[in-house]
């Protein structure tokens, strides 16, 4: 096998995270509103169909310079109520167009952002009460929320608990004070510890930390200290993401220079330090970027074959419909994607005028559906059985990775080896036929390592 350093140099190329296929830069054939509504209706028509709901809350009081999410930065909380009104109007219009929505089981609900706890307790209730009262709730649903510990109150978490929330994801990124200064996110360890412990006392049974490696001025020593502090709080899940440096998309990332960023082998070492520390502490590696304790539902889903991946990331359940509400939110009926307007004022205006706010979407063809299923299998189980018509082509494309012992073949079944797990995104590109046919003229993805 090649040296670790040469593998990093070889495979540290732009690659998608594959929360969808086709990936967003390769979407085409936008659905009309009528086609989109028809796709929803067809998907959930069968009795027993299920849905997941994603609510995007874009607001943050300050801008974190590493962030690649769709956000609206303001300390003026008067924006809350108009946004809540727009989101509920969008939801109401879906119910009118597809009454079956209210009769199908809601298995998952996720609040993301931005910072969902930017909203007051009153406005959190104003969103959740009408939405949940109009739906049929599954027996054991998974309700989760992303929180910024700097902007979260235990009274908010107590309210959410009463609505059935049991899982919480804390934005942490790094505990080093200099790294925090450079990414404009000053967040003392004690603050993160307080929210973690407070959530557990309230009954939240799954706590996730989001950490990032590759941030400016991170070193092997600083990442080790961050992970030691993380392990002291023993979150049930850890998302350990590679920093996605895309300043041509997110201008705030120009607040520090590329000279501040660890690269290549140096960056890879940060990941290896973290991975080894997590595994030694009893965490199990799951798919891309994730680790979980052996009694957490995410790991159990990976063992029993029910692990799923969608625009919300890894999840323990598969649903027939993912319905996204709010600015920039993405919905998925399996054979059709639909994304809302990404600019807040445009989203609100279009919801007010038209009831929907389509920015772009994609209707999947037969090849897309086949490749989507294969990439999903590879990213959730580590293997995929290829059909005859693409086997030779994919095998040839991945021949170098086979030589490097990152993958292996058993007949026509592609399997990622233990050494290949960190290169999962690279392996998936072998199944990404749209990417392979039309290499982008400019960078559109972050580096894979």
PDB file of C-alpha atoms in Angstrom, residues 110-414:
ATOM      1  CA  UNK A 110     -35.459  18.570  12.431  1.00  0.00           C
ATOM      2  CA  UNK A 111     -34.904  22.269  13.072  1.00  0.00           C
ATOM      3  CA  UNK A 112     -31.731  23.578  11.440  1.00  0.00           C
ATOM      4  CA  UNK A 113     -30.194  26.842  10.447  1.00  0.00           C
ATOM      5  CA  UNK A 114     -28.766  29.324  11.114  1.00  0.00           C
ATOM      6  CA  UNK A 115     -29.571  29.071  14.785  1.00  0.00           C
ATOM      7  CA  UNK A 116     -33.089  27.767  15.497  1.00  0.00           C
ATOM      8  CA  UNK A 117     -32.795  28.907  19.122  1.00  0.00           C
ATOM      9  CA  UNK A 118     -32.485  32.454  17.797  1.00  0.00           C
ATOM     10  CA  UNK A 119     -36.288  32.280  18.017  1.00  0.00           C
ATOM     11  CA  UNK A 120     -37.986  33.121  21.279  1.00  0.00           C
ATOM     12  CA  UNK A 121     -39.878  30.500  23.221  1.00  0.00           C
ATOM     13  CA  UNK A 122     -43.094  32.119  22.017  1.00  0.00           C
ATOM     14  CA  UNK A 123     -42.128  31.887  18.359  1.00  0.00           C
ATOM     15  CA  UNK A 124     -40.808  28.345  18.642  1.00  0.00           C
ATOM     16  CA  UNK A 125     -44.222  27.391  19.985  1.00  0.00           C
ATOM     17  CA  UNK A 126     -45.940  29.463  17.269  1.00  0.00           C
ATOM     18  CA  UNK A 127     -44.250  27.304  14.624  1.00  0.00           C
ATOM     19  CA  UNK A 128     -44.434  23.889  16.228  1.00  0.00           C
ATOM     20  CA  UNK A 129     -47.954  23.884  17.633  1.00  0.00           C
ATOM     21  CA  UNK A 130     -49.883  24.394  14.349  1.00  0.00           C
ATOM     22  CA  UNK A 131     -47.529  22.181  12.351  1.00  0.00           C
ATOM     23  CA  UNK A 132     -47.630  19.218  14.695  1.00  0.00           C
ATOM     24  CA  UNK A 133     -51.339  19.518  15.430  1.00  0.00           C
ATOM     25  CA  UNK A 134     -52.088  19.002  11.716  1.00  0.00           C
ATOM     26  CA  UNK A 135     -50.004  15.838  11.370  1.00  0.00           C
ATOM     27  CA  UNK A 136     -50.195  12.216  12.448  1.00  0.00           C
ATOM     28  CA  UNK A 137     -47.218  11.625  14.732  1.00  0.00           C
ATOM     29  CA  UNK A 138     -45.450   8.253  14.675  1.00  0.00           C
ATOM     30  CA  UNK A 139     -45.313   6.222  17.873  1.00  0.00           C
ATOM     31  CA  UNK A 140     -41.616   6.949  18.524  1.00  0.00           C
ATOM     32  CA  UNK A 141     -40.668   9.936  16.358  1.00  0.00           C
ATOM     33  CA  UNK A 142     -37.214  11.466  16.262  1.00  0.00           C
ATOM     34  CA  UNK A 143     -37.378  15.202  16.846  1.00  0.00           C
ATOM     35  CA  UNK A 144     -34.060  17.054  16.845  1.00  0.00           C
ATOM     36  CA  UNK A 145     -32.655  20.569  16.805  1.00  0.00           C
ATOM     37  CA  UNK A 146     -29.345  22.260  16.048  1.00  0.00           C
ATOM     38  CA  UNK A 147     -28.353  24.810  18.669  1.00  0.00           C
ATOM     39  CA  UNK A 148     -25.736  27.478  19.177  1.00  0.00           C
ATOM     40  CA  UNK A 149     -24.807  27.206  22.889  1.00  0.00           C
ATOM     41  CA  UNK A 150     -24.155  30.966  22.929  1.00  0.00           C
ATOM     42  CA  UNK A 151     -27.761  31.686  21.994  1.00  0.00           C
ATOM     43  CA  UNK A 152     -29.641  28.879  23.746  1.00  0.00           C
ATOM     44  CA  UNK A 153     -31.648  28.981  26.943  1.00  0.00           C
ATOM     45  CA  UNK A 154     -32.747  25.974  28.958  1.00  0.00           C
ATOM     46  CA  UNK A 155     -36.289  27.371  28.895  1.00  0.00           C
ATOM     47  CA  UNK A 156     -36.225  26.905  25.113  1.00  0.00           C
ATOM     48  CA  UNK A 157     -35.049  23.302  25.463  1.00  0.00           C
ATOM     49  CA  UNK A 158     -37.716  22.650  28.099  1.00  0.00           C
ATOM     50  CA  UNK A 159     -40.399  23.902  25.699  1.00  0.00           C
ATOM     51  CA  UNK A 160     -39.037  21.748  22.882  1.00  0.00           C
ATOM     52  CA  UNK A 161     -38.972  18.711  25.161  1.00  0.00           C
ATOM     53  CA  UNK A 162     -42.709  19.154  25.724  1.00  0.00           C
ATOM     54  CA  UNK A 163     -43.177  18.931  21.949  1.00  0.00           C
ATOM     55  CA  UNK A 164     -41.273  15.637  21.851  1.00  0.00           C
ATOM     56  CA  UNK A 165     -37.705  16.723  21.143  1.00  0.00           C
ATOM     57  CA  UNK A 166     -35.136  14.296  22.533  1.00  0.00           C
ATOM     58  CA  UNK A 167     -32.075  14.884  20.371  1.00  0.00           C
ATOM     59  CA  UNK A 168     -29.913  17.987  20.295  1.00  0.00           C
ATOM     60  CA  UNK A 169     -26.906  18.905  18.160  1.00  0.00           C
ATOM     61  CA  UNK A 170     -24.494  21.514  19.498  1.00  0.00           C
ATOM     62  CA  UNK A 171     -22.333  23.629  17.249  1.00  0.00           C
ATOM     63  CA  UNK A 172     -18.909  23.467  18.873  1.00  0.00           C
ATOM     64  CA  UNK A 173     -16.292  23.371  16.066  1.00  0.00           C
ATOM     65  CA  UNK A 174     -13.227  23.913  18.301  1.00  0.00           C
ATOM     66  CA  UNK A 175     -12.459  24.840  21.910  1.00  0.00           C
ATOM     67  CA  UNK A 176      -9.151  26.628  21.252  1.00  0.00           C
ATOM     68  CA  UNK A 177      -9.427  30.366  21.983  1.00  0.00           C
ATOM     69  CA  UNK A 178      -7.224  31.470  19.051  1.00  0.00           C
ATOM     70  CA  UNK A 179      -9.106  29.304  16.570  1.00  0.00           C
ATOM     71  CA  UNK A 180     -12.384  30.647  17.940  1.00  0.00           C
ATOM     72  CA  UNK A 181     -11.143  34.217  17.507  1.00  0.00           C
ATOM     73  CA  UNK A 182     -10.190  33.632  13.893  1.00  0.00           C
ATOM     74  CA  UNK A 183     -13.550  32.069  13.001  1.00  0.00           C
ATOM     75  CA  UNK A 184     -15.445  34.724  14.976  1.00  0.00           C
ATOM     76  CA  UNK A 185     -17.054  32.282  17.389  1.00  0.00           C
ATOM     77  CA  UNK A 186     -16.046  32.865  21.000  1.00  0.00           C
ATOM     78  CA  UNK A 187     -17.639  29.994  22.914  1.00  0.00           C
ATOM     79  CA  UNK A 188     -16.132  29.060  26.293  1.00  0.00           C
ATOM     80  CA  UNK A 189     -16.017  25.385  27.213  1.00  0.00           C
ATOM     81  CA  UNK A 190     -18.154  26.047  30.299  1.00  0.00           C
ATOM     82  CA  UNK A 191     -20.977  27.353  28.114  1.00  0.00           C
ATOM     83  CA  UNK A 192     -21.005  24.212  25.975  1.00  0.00           C
ATOM     84  CA  UNK A 193     -20.810  22.031  29.084  1.00  0.00           C
ATOM     85  CA  UNK A 194     -23.741  23.870  30.667  1.00  0.00           C
ATOM     86  CA  UNK A 195     -26.060  23.345  27.694  1.00  0.00           C
ATOM     87  CA  UNK A 196     -24.960  19.703  27.359  1.00  0.00           C
ATOM     88  CA  UNK A 197     -25.626  18.912  31.008  1.00  0.00           C
ATOM     89  CA  UNK A 198     -28.807  20.980  31.079  1.00  0.00           C
ATOM     90  CA  UNK A 199     -30.235  19.176  28.049  1.00  0.00           C
ATOM     91  CA  UNK A 200     -29.541  15.796  29.622  1.00  0.00           C
ATOM     92  CA  UNK A 201     -31.223  16.790  32.869  1.00  0.00           C
ATOM     93  CA  UNK A 202     -34.280  17.787  30.830  1.00  0.00           C
ATOM     94  CA  UNK A 203     -34.430  14.326  29.264  1.00  0.00           C
ATOM     95  CA  UNK A 204     -32.604  14.687  25.949  1.00  0.00           C
ATOM     96  CA  UNK A 205     -31.205  11.216  25.328  1.00  0.00           C
ATOM     97  CA  UNK A 206     -28.933  11.901  22.347  1.00  0.00           C
ATOM     98  CA  UNK A 207     -26.460  14.769  22.312  1.00  0.00           C
ATOM     99  CA  UNK A 208     -24.342  15.479  19.221  1.00  0.00           C
ATOM    100  CA  UNK A 209     -21.306  17.734  18.926  1.00  0.00           C
ATOM    101  CA  UNK A 210     -20.286  19.231  15.584  1.00  0.00           C
ATOM    102  CA  UNK A 211     -16.499  19.565  15.363  1.00  0.00           C
ATOM    103  CA  UNK A 212     -14.436  20.783  12.417  1.00  0.00           C
ATOM    104  CA  UNK A 213     -10.854  19.953  11.507  1.00  0.00           C
ATOM    105  CA  UNK A 214      -8.819  22.093   9.125  1.00  0.00           C
ATOM    106  CA  UNK A 215      -9.773  25.455  10.663  1.00  0.00           C
ATOM    107  CA  UNK A 216      -7.240  28.315  10.699  1.00  0.00           C
ATOM    108  CA  UNK A 217      -4.379  27.886  13.168  1.00  0.00           C
ATOM    109  CA  UNK A 218      -5.481  24.433  14.279  1.00  0.00           C
ATOM    110  CA  UNK A 219      -2.537  22.255  15.293  1.00  0.00           C
ATOM    111  CA  UNK A 220      -2.160  18.659  16.379  1.00  0.00           C
ATOM    112  CA  UNK A 221      -1.870  19.881  19.975  1.00  0.00           C
ATOM    113  CA  UNK A 222      -4.936  22.136  19.819  1.00  0.00           C
ATOM    114  CA  UNK A 223      -7.147  19.501  18.165  1.00  0.00           C
ATOM    115  CA  UNK A 224      -6.077  16.962  20.777  1.00  0.00           C
ATOM    116  CA  UNK A 225      -7.072  19.359  23.560  1.00  0.00           C
ATOM    117  CA  UNK A 226     -10.407  20.081  21.878  1.00  0.00           C
ATOM    118  CA  UNK A 227     -11.164  16.368  21.628  1.00  0.00           C
ATOM    119  CA  UNK A 228     -10.109  15.723  25.217  1.00  0.00           C
ATOM    120  CA  UNK A 229     -12.630  18.341  26.332  1.00  0.00           C
ATOM    121  CA  UNK A 230     -15.240  16.824  24.039  1.00  0.00           C
ATOM    122  CA  UNK A 231     -14.684  13.344  25.452  1.00  0.00           C
ATOM    123  CA  UNK A 232     -15.015  14.698  28.976  1.00  0.00           C
ATOM    124  CA  UNK A 233     -18.613  15.646  28.113  1.00  0.00           C
ATOM    125  CA  UNK A 234     -19.204  12.286  26.387  1.00  0.00           C
ATOM    126  CA  UNK A 235     -21.631  13.300  23.620  1.00  0.00           C
ATOM    127  CA  UNK A 236     -23.578  10.366  22.185  1.00  0.00           C
ATOM    128  CA  UNK A 237     -22.640  11.356  18.639  1.00  0.00           C
ATOM    129  CA  UNK A 238     -19.849  13.374  17.081  1.00  0.00           C
ATOM    130  CA  UNK A 239     -19.805  14.845  13.591  1.00  0.00           C
ATOM    131  CA  UNK A 240     -16.156  15.485  12.691  1.00  0.00           C
ATOM    132  CA  UNK A 241     -16.248  17.513   9.509  1.00  0.00           C
ATOM    133  CA  UNK A 242     -13.483  18.620   7.219  1.00  0.00           C
ATOM    134  CA  UNK A 243     -13.524  22.395   6.935  1.00  0.00           C
ATOM    135  CA  UNK A 244     -14.973  23.264   3.529  1.00  0.00           C
ATOM    136  CA  UNK A 245     -12.977  26.204   2.193  1.00  0.00           C
ATOM    137  CA  UNK A 246     -15.129  27.740  -0.540  1.00  0.00           C
ATOM    138  CA  UNK A 247     -14.418  31.497  -0.403  1.00  0.00           C
ATOM    139  CA  UNK A 248     -15.636  31.841  -3.988  1.00  0.00           C
ATOM    140  CA  UNK A 249     -19.080  30.962  -2.586  1.00  0.00           C
ATOM    141  CA  UNK A 250     -18.864  32.235   1.013  1.00  0.00           C
ATOM    142  CA  UNK A 251     -17.092  35.603   1.125  1.00  0.00           C
ATOM    143  CA  UNK A 252     -16.767  35.531   4.929  1.00  0.00           C
ATOM    144  CA  UNK A 253     -14.128  32.836   4.548  1.00  0.00           C
ATOM    145  CA  UNK A 254     -11.817  35.513   3.175  1.00  0.00           C
ATOM    146  CA  UNK A 255     -11.493  36.943   6.710  1.00  0.00           C
ATOM    147  CA  UNK A 256      -8.471  34.683   7.146  1.00  0.00           C
ATOM    148  CA  UNK A 257      -5.924  33.663   4.550  1.00  0.00           C
ATOM    149  CA  UNK A 258      -5.217  30.264   3.117  1.00  0.00           C
ATOM    150  CA  UNK A 259      -1.809  30.473   4.785  1.00  0.00           C
ATOM    151  CA  UNK A 260      -3.626  30.107   8.117  1.00  0.00           C
ATOM    152  CA  UNK A 261      -5.143  26.768   7.086  1.00  0.00           C
ATOM    153  CA  UNK A 262      -3.546  23.363   7.689  1.00  0.00           C
ATOM    154  CA  UNK A 263      -3.189  21.523   4.383  1.00  0.00           C
ATOM    155  CA  UNK A 264      -2.473  18.088   2.989  1.00  0.00           C
ATOM    156  CA  UNK A 265      -0.672  15.812   5.428  1.00  0.00           C
ATOM    157  CA  UNK A 266      -0.912  18.398   8.196  1.00  0.00           C
ATOM    158  CA  UNK A 267      -4.691  18.561   7.860  1.00  0.00           C
ATOM    159  CA  UNK A 268      -4.939  14.804   7.517  1.00  0.00           C
ATOM    160  CA  UNK A 269      -3.044  14.389  10.776  1.00  0.00           C
ATOM    161  CA  UNK A 270      -5.744  16.383  12.569  1.00  0.00           C
ATOM    162  CA  UNK A 271      -8.347  13.919  11.360  1.00  0.00           C
ATOM    163  CA  UNK A 272      -6.256  10.893  12.283  1.00  0.00           C
ATOM    164  CA  UNK A 273      -5.687  12.260  15.792  1.00  0.00           C
ATOM    165  CA  UNK A 274      -9.410  12.755  16.235  1.00  0.00           C
ATOM    166  CA  UNK A 275     -10.390   9.426  14.725  1.00  0.00           C
ATOM    167  CA  UNK A 276      -7.969   7.505  16.925  1.00  0.00           C
ATOM    168  CA  UNK A 277      -9.073   9.338  20.077  1.00  0.00           C
ATOM    169  CA  UNK A 278     -12.758   8.733  19.343  1.00  0.00           C
ATOM    170  CA  UNK A 279     -12.267   5.035  18.644  1.00  0.00           C
ATOM    171  CA  UNK A 280     -10.084   4.568  21.727  1.00  0.00           C
ATOM    172  CA  UNK A 281     -12.841   6.216  23.770  1.00  0.00           C
ATOM    173  CA  UNK A 282     -15.430   3.691  22.563  1.00  0.00           C
ATOM    174  CA  UNK A 283     -16.971   5.514  19.610  1.00  0.00           C
ATOM    175  CA  UNK A 284     -17.820   3.686  16.388  1.00  0.00           C
ATOM    176  CA  UNK A 285     -17.032   5.207  12.987  1.00  0.00           C
ATOM    177  CA  UNK A 286     -20.101   5.608  10.795  1.00  0.00           C
ATOM    178  CA  UNK A 287     -20.015   6.469   7.097  1.00  0.00           C
ATOM    179  CA  UNK A 288     -18.677   9.934   6.289  1.00  0.00           C
ATOM    180  CA  UNK A 289     -17.492  12.109   9.166  1.00  0.00           C
ATOM    181  CA  UNK A 290     -19.574  10.553  11.969  1.00  0.00           C
ATOM    182  CA  UNK A 291     -18.877   8.696  15.206  1.00  0.00           C
ATOM    183  CA  UNK A 292     -21.363   7.358  17.780  1.00  0.00           C
ATOM    184  CA  UNK A 293     -21.387   5.428  21.019  1.00  0.00           C
ATOM    185  CA  UNK A 294     -22.360   1.774  20.728  1.00  0.00           C
ATOM    186  CA  UNK A 295     -25.715   2.321  22.454  1.00  0.00           C
ATOM    187  CA  UNK A 296     -26.720   5.316  20.316  1.00  0.00           C
ATOM    188  CA  UNK A 297     -29.474   4.808  17.760  1.00  0.00           C
ATOM    189  CA  UNK A 298     -27.254   5.989  14.889  1.00  0.00           C
ATOM    190  CA  UNK A 299     -24.761   3.196  15.464  1.00  0.00           C
ATOM    191  CA  UNK A 300     -27.533   0.660  16.038  1.00  0.00           C
ATOM    192  CA  UNK A 301     -29.072   1.695  12.711  1.00  0.00           C
ATOM    193  CA  UNK A 302     -25.728   1.160  10.984  1.00  0.00           C
ATOM    194  CA  UNK A 303     -25.591  -2.359  12.447  1.00  0.00           C
ATOM    195  CA  UNK A 304     -29.134  -3.425  11.594  1.00  0.00           C
ATOM    196  CA  UNK A 305     -29.081  -1.931   8.085  1.00  0.00           C
ATOM    197  CA  UNK A 306     -31.574   0.916   8.615  1.00  0.00           C
ATOM    198  CA  UNK A 307     -29.079   3.790   8.416  1.00  0.00           C
ATOM    199  CA  UNK A 308     -30.150   6.415   5.886  1.00  0.00           C
ATOM    200  CA  UNK A 309     -28.634   9.582   4.426  1.00  0.00           C
ATOM    201  CA  UNK A 310     -30.435  12.623   3.070  1.00  0.00           C
ATOM    202  CA  UNK A 311     -30.155  16.406   3.061  1.00  0.00           C
ATOM    203  CA  UNK A 312     -30.233  16.379   6.863  1.00  0.00           C
ATOM    204  CA  UNK A 313     -27.204  14.053   6.908  1.00  0.00           C
ATOM    205  CA  UNK A 314     -27.190  10.592   8.453  1.00  0.00           C
ATOM    206  CA  UNK A 315     -30.456   9.537  10.032  1.00  0.00           C
ATOM    207  CA  UNK A 316     -31.837   6.405  11.629  1.00  0.00           C
ATOM    208  CA  UNK A 317     -34.951   6.231   9.491  1.00  0.00           C
ATOM    209  CA  UNK A 318     -36.028   6.161   5.894  1.00  0.00           C
ATOM    210  CA  UNK A 319     -39.169   8.090   4.982  1.00  0.00           C
ATOM    211  CA  UNK A 320     -41.077   8.390   1.723  1.00  0.00           C
ATOM    212  CA  UNK A 321     -41.024  12.184   1.732  1.00  0.00           C
ATOM    213  CA  UNK A 322     -38.643  14.793   3.107  1.00  0.00           C
ATOM    214  CA  UNK A 323     -40.474  18.109   3.156  1.00  0.00           C
ATOM    215  CA  UNK A 324     -38.324  21.195   3.701  1.00  0.00           C
ATOM    216  CA  UNK A 325     -39.913  24.457   4.811  1.00  0.00           C
ATOM    217  CA  UNK A 326     -38.292  27.878   4.961  1.00  0.00           C
ATOM    218  CA  UNK A 327     -35.729  29.841   3.001  1.00  0.00           C
ATOM    219  CA  UNK A 328     -33.274  27.618   1.039  1.00  0.00           C
ATOM    220  CA  UNK A 329     -34.872  24.413   2.408  1.00  0.00           C
ATOM    221  CA  UNK A 330     -34.679  21.347   0.156  1.00  0.00           C
ATOM    222  CA  UNK A 331     -37.397  18.730  -0.248  1.00  0.00           C
ATOM    223  CA  UNK A 332     -37.091  15.217  -1.664  1.00  0.00           C
ATOM    224  CA  UNK A 333     -39.645  12.741  -3.007  1.00  0.00           C
ATOM    225  CA  UNK A 334     -36.890  10.325  -4.109  1.00  0.00           C
ATOM    226  CA  UNK A 335     -37.513  10.960  -7.804  1.00  0.00           C
ATOM    227  CA  UNK A 336     -37.676  14.760  -7.537  1.00  0.00           C
ATOM    228  CA  UNK A 337     -35.820  17.515  -5.624  1.00  0.00           C
ATOM    229  CA  UNK A 338     -37.132  20.985  -4.888  1.00  0.00           C
ATOM    230  CA  UNK A 339     -35.246  23.875  -3.265  1.00  0.00           C
ATOM    231  CA  UNK A 340     -36.750  27.117  -2.012  1.00  0.00           C
ATOM    232  CA  UNK A 341     -35.426  30.598  -2.731  1.00  0.00           C
ATOM    233  CA  UNK A 342     -32.130  31.201  -0.905  1.00  0.00           C
ATOM    234  CA  UNK A 343     -32.538  34.952  -0.394  1.00  0.00           C
ATOM    235  CA  UNK A 344     -34.749  35.701   2.600  1.00  0.00           C
ATOM    236  CA  UNK A 345     -36.690  38.663   1.189  1.00  0.00           C
ATOM    237  CA  UNK A 346     -37.315  36.863  -2.105  1.00  0.00           C
ATOM    238  CA  UNK A 347     -38.523  33.791  -0.235  1.00  0.00           C
ATOM    239  CA  UNK A 348     -40.937  35.822   1.884  1.00  0.00           C
ATOM    240  CA  UNK A 349     -42.230  37.811  -1.070  1.00  0.00           C
ATOM    241  CA  UNK A 350     -42.876  34.720  -3.165  1.00  0.00           C
ATOM    242  CA  UNK A 351     -44.601  32.911  -0.316  1.00  0.00           C
ATOM    243  CA  UNK A 352     -46.828  35.956   0.177  1.00  0.00           C
ATOM    244  CA  UNK A 353     -47.637  36.285  -3.533  1.00  0.00           C
ATOM    245  CA  UNK A 354     -47.671  32.699  -4.726  1.00  0.00           C
ATOM    246  CA  UNK A 355     -47.661  30.390  -1.701  1.00  0.00           C
ATOM    247  CA  UNK A 356     -44.498  28.588  -2.874  1.00  0.00           C
ATOM    248  CA  UNK A 357     -40.937  29.722  -3.575  1.00  0.00           C
ATOM    249  CA  UNK A 358     -39.196  27.367  -5.995  1.00  0.00           C
ATOM    250  CA  UNK A 359     -35.626  28.360  -6.805  1.00  0.00           C
ATOM    251  CA  UNK A 360     -34.508  25.197  -8.544  1.00  0.00           C
ATOM    252  CA  UNK A 361     -35.034  21.466  -8.568  1.00  0.00           C
ATOM    253  CA  UNK A 362     -34.381  18.286 -10.458  1.00  0.00           C
ATOM    254  CA  UNK A 363     -36.477  15.448 -11.834  1.00  0.00           C
ATOM    255  CA  UNK A 364     -34.441  12.248 -11.636  1.00  0.00           C
ATOM    256  CA  UNK A 365     -34.291  10.011 -14.688  1.00  0.00           C
ATOM    257  CA  UNK A 366     -33.844   6.224 -14.606  1.00  0.00           C
ATOM    258  CA  UNK A 367     -30.064   6.430 -14.548  1.00  0.00           C
ATOM    259  CA  UNK A 368     -30.164   8.995 -11.732  1.00  0.00           C
ATOM    260  CA  UNK A 369     -32.401   6.731  -9.648  1.00  0.00           C
ATOM    261  CA  UNK A 370     -30.078   3.767 -10.125  1.00  0.00           C
ATOM    262  CA  UNK A 371     -26.932   5.723  -9.281  1.00  0.00           C
ATOM    263  CA  UNK A 372     -28.629   7.383  -6.325  1.00  0.00           C
ATOM    264  CA  UNK A 373     -29.482   4.012  -4.817  1.00  0.00           C
ATOM    265  CA  UNK A 374     -25.911   2.773  -5.322  1.00  0.00           C
ATOM    266  CA  UNK A 375     -24.301   5.845  -3.740  1.00  0.00           C
ATOM    267  CA  UNK A 376     -26.748   5.668  -0.835  1.00  0.00           C
ATOM    268  CA  UNK A 377     -25.876   2.011  -0.251  1.00  0.00           C
ATOM    269  CA  UNK A 378     -22.153   2.749  -0.389  1.00  0.00           C
ATOM    270  CA  UNK A 379     -22.374   5.692   2.016  1.00  0.00           C
ATOM    271  CA  UNK A 380     -24.553   3.856   4.566  1.00  0.00           C
ATOM    272  CA  UNK A 381     -23.337   0.255   4.406  1.00  0.00           C
ATOM    273  CA  UNK A 382     -19.889   0.554   2.848  1.00  0.00           C
ATOM    274  CA  UNK A 383     -20.754  -1.657  -0.116  1.00  0.00           C
ATOM    275  CA  UNK A 384     -22.862  -1.671  -3.258  1.00  0.00           C
ATOM    276  CA  UNK A 385     -23.744  -4.390  -5.779  1.00  0.00           C
ATOM    277  CA  UNK A 386     -23.256  -2.962  -9.262  1.00  0.00           C
ATOM    278  CA  UNK A 387     -25.380  -3.899 -12.269  1.00  0.00           C
ATOM    279  CA  UNK A 388     -23.703  -5.468 -15.289  1.00  0.00           C
ATOM    280  CA  UNK A 389     -24.034  -2.410 -17.524  1.00  0.00           C
ATOM    281  CA  UNK A 390     -21.776  -0.151 -15.421  1.00  0.00           C
ATOM    282  CA  UNK A 391     -19.565  -2.660 -13.624  1.00  0.00           C
ATOM    283  CA  UNK A 392     -16.572  -2.626 -15.977  1.00  0.00           C
ATOM    284  CA  UNK A 393     -16.605   1.145 -16.311  1.00  0.00           C
ATOM    285  CA  UNK A 394     -16.688   1.761 -12.537  1.00  0.00           C
ATOM    286  CA  UNK A 395     -14.091  -0.934 -11.871  1.00  0.00           C
ATOM    287  CA  UNK A 396     -11.727   0.715 -14.337  1.00  0.00           C
ATOM    288  CA  UNK A 397     -12.349   4.183 -12.876  1.00  0.00           C
ATOM    289  CA  UNK A 398     -11.570   2.932  -9.347  1.00  0.00           C
ATOM    290  CA  UNK A 399      -8.623   0.741 -10.356  1.00  0.00           C
ATOM    291  CA  UNK A 400      -6.083   2.989  -8.639  1.00  0.00           C
ATOM    292  CA  UNK A 401      -8.055   2.897  -5.400  1.00  0.00           C
ATOM    293  CA  UNK A 402      -8.142  -0.889  -5.670  1.00  0.00           C
ATOM    294  CA  UNK A 403      -4.356  -0.909  -6.115  1.00  0.00           C
ATOM    295  CA  UNK A 404      -4.060   1.231  -2.994  1.00  0.00           C
ATOM    296  CA  UNK A 405      -6.216  -1.270  -1.043  1.00  0.00           C
ATOM    297  CA  UNK A 406      -8.906   1.322  -0.354  1.00  0.00           C
ATOM    298  CA  UNK A 407     -11.601  -0.803  -1.983  1.00  0.00           C
ATOM    299  CA  UNK A 408     -12.100  -4.444  -2.872  1.00  0.00           C
ATOM    300  CA  UNK A 409     -14.392  -6.382  -5.193  1.00  0.00           C
ATOM    301  CA  UNK A 410     -16.342  -9.530  -4.438  1.00  0.00           C
ATOM    302  CA  UNK A 411     -17.813 -10.373  -7.784  1.00  0.00           C
ATOM    303  CA  UNK A 412     -19.600  -7.208  -8.832  1.00  0.00           C
ATOM    304  CA  UNK A 413     -19.994  -5.946  -5.256  1.00  0.00           C
ATOM    305  CA  UNK A 414     -17.855  -2.938  -4.381  1.00  0.00           C
TER     306      UNK A 414
END
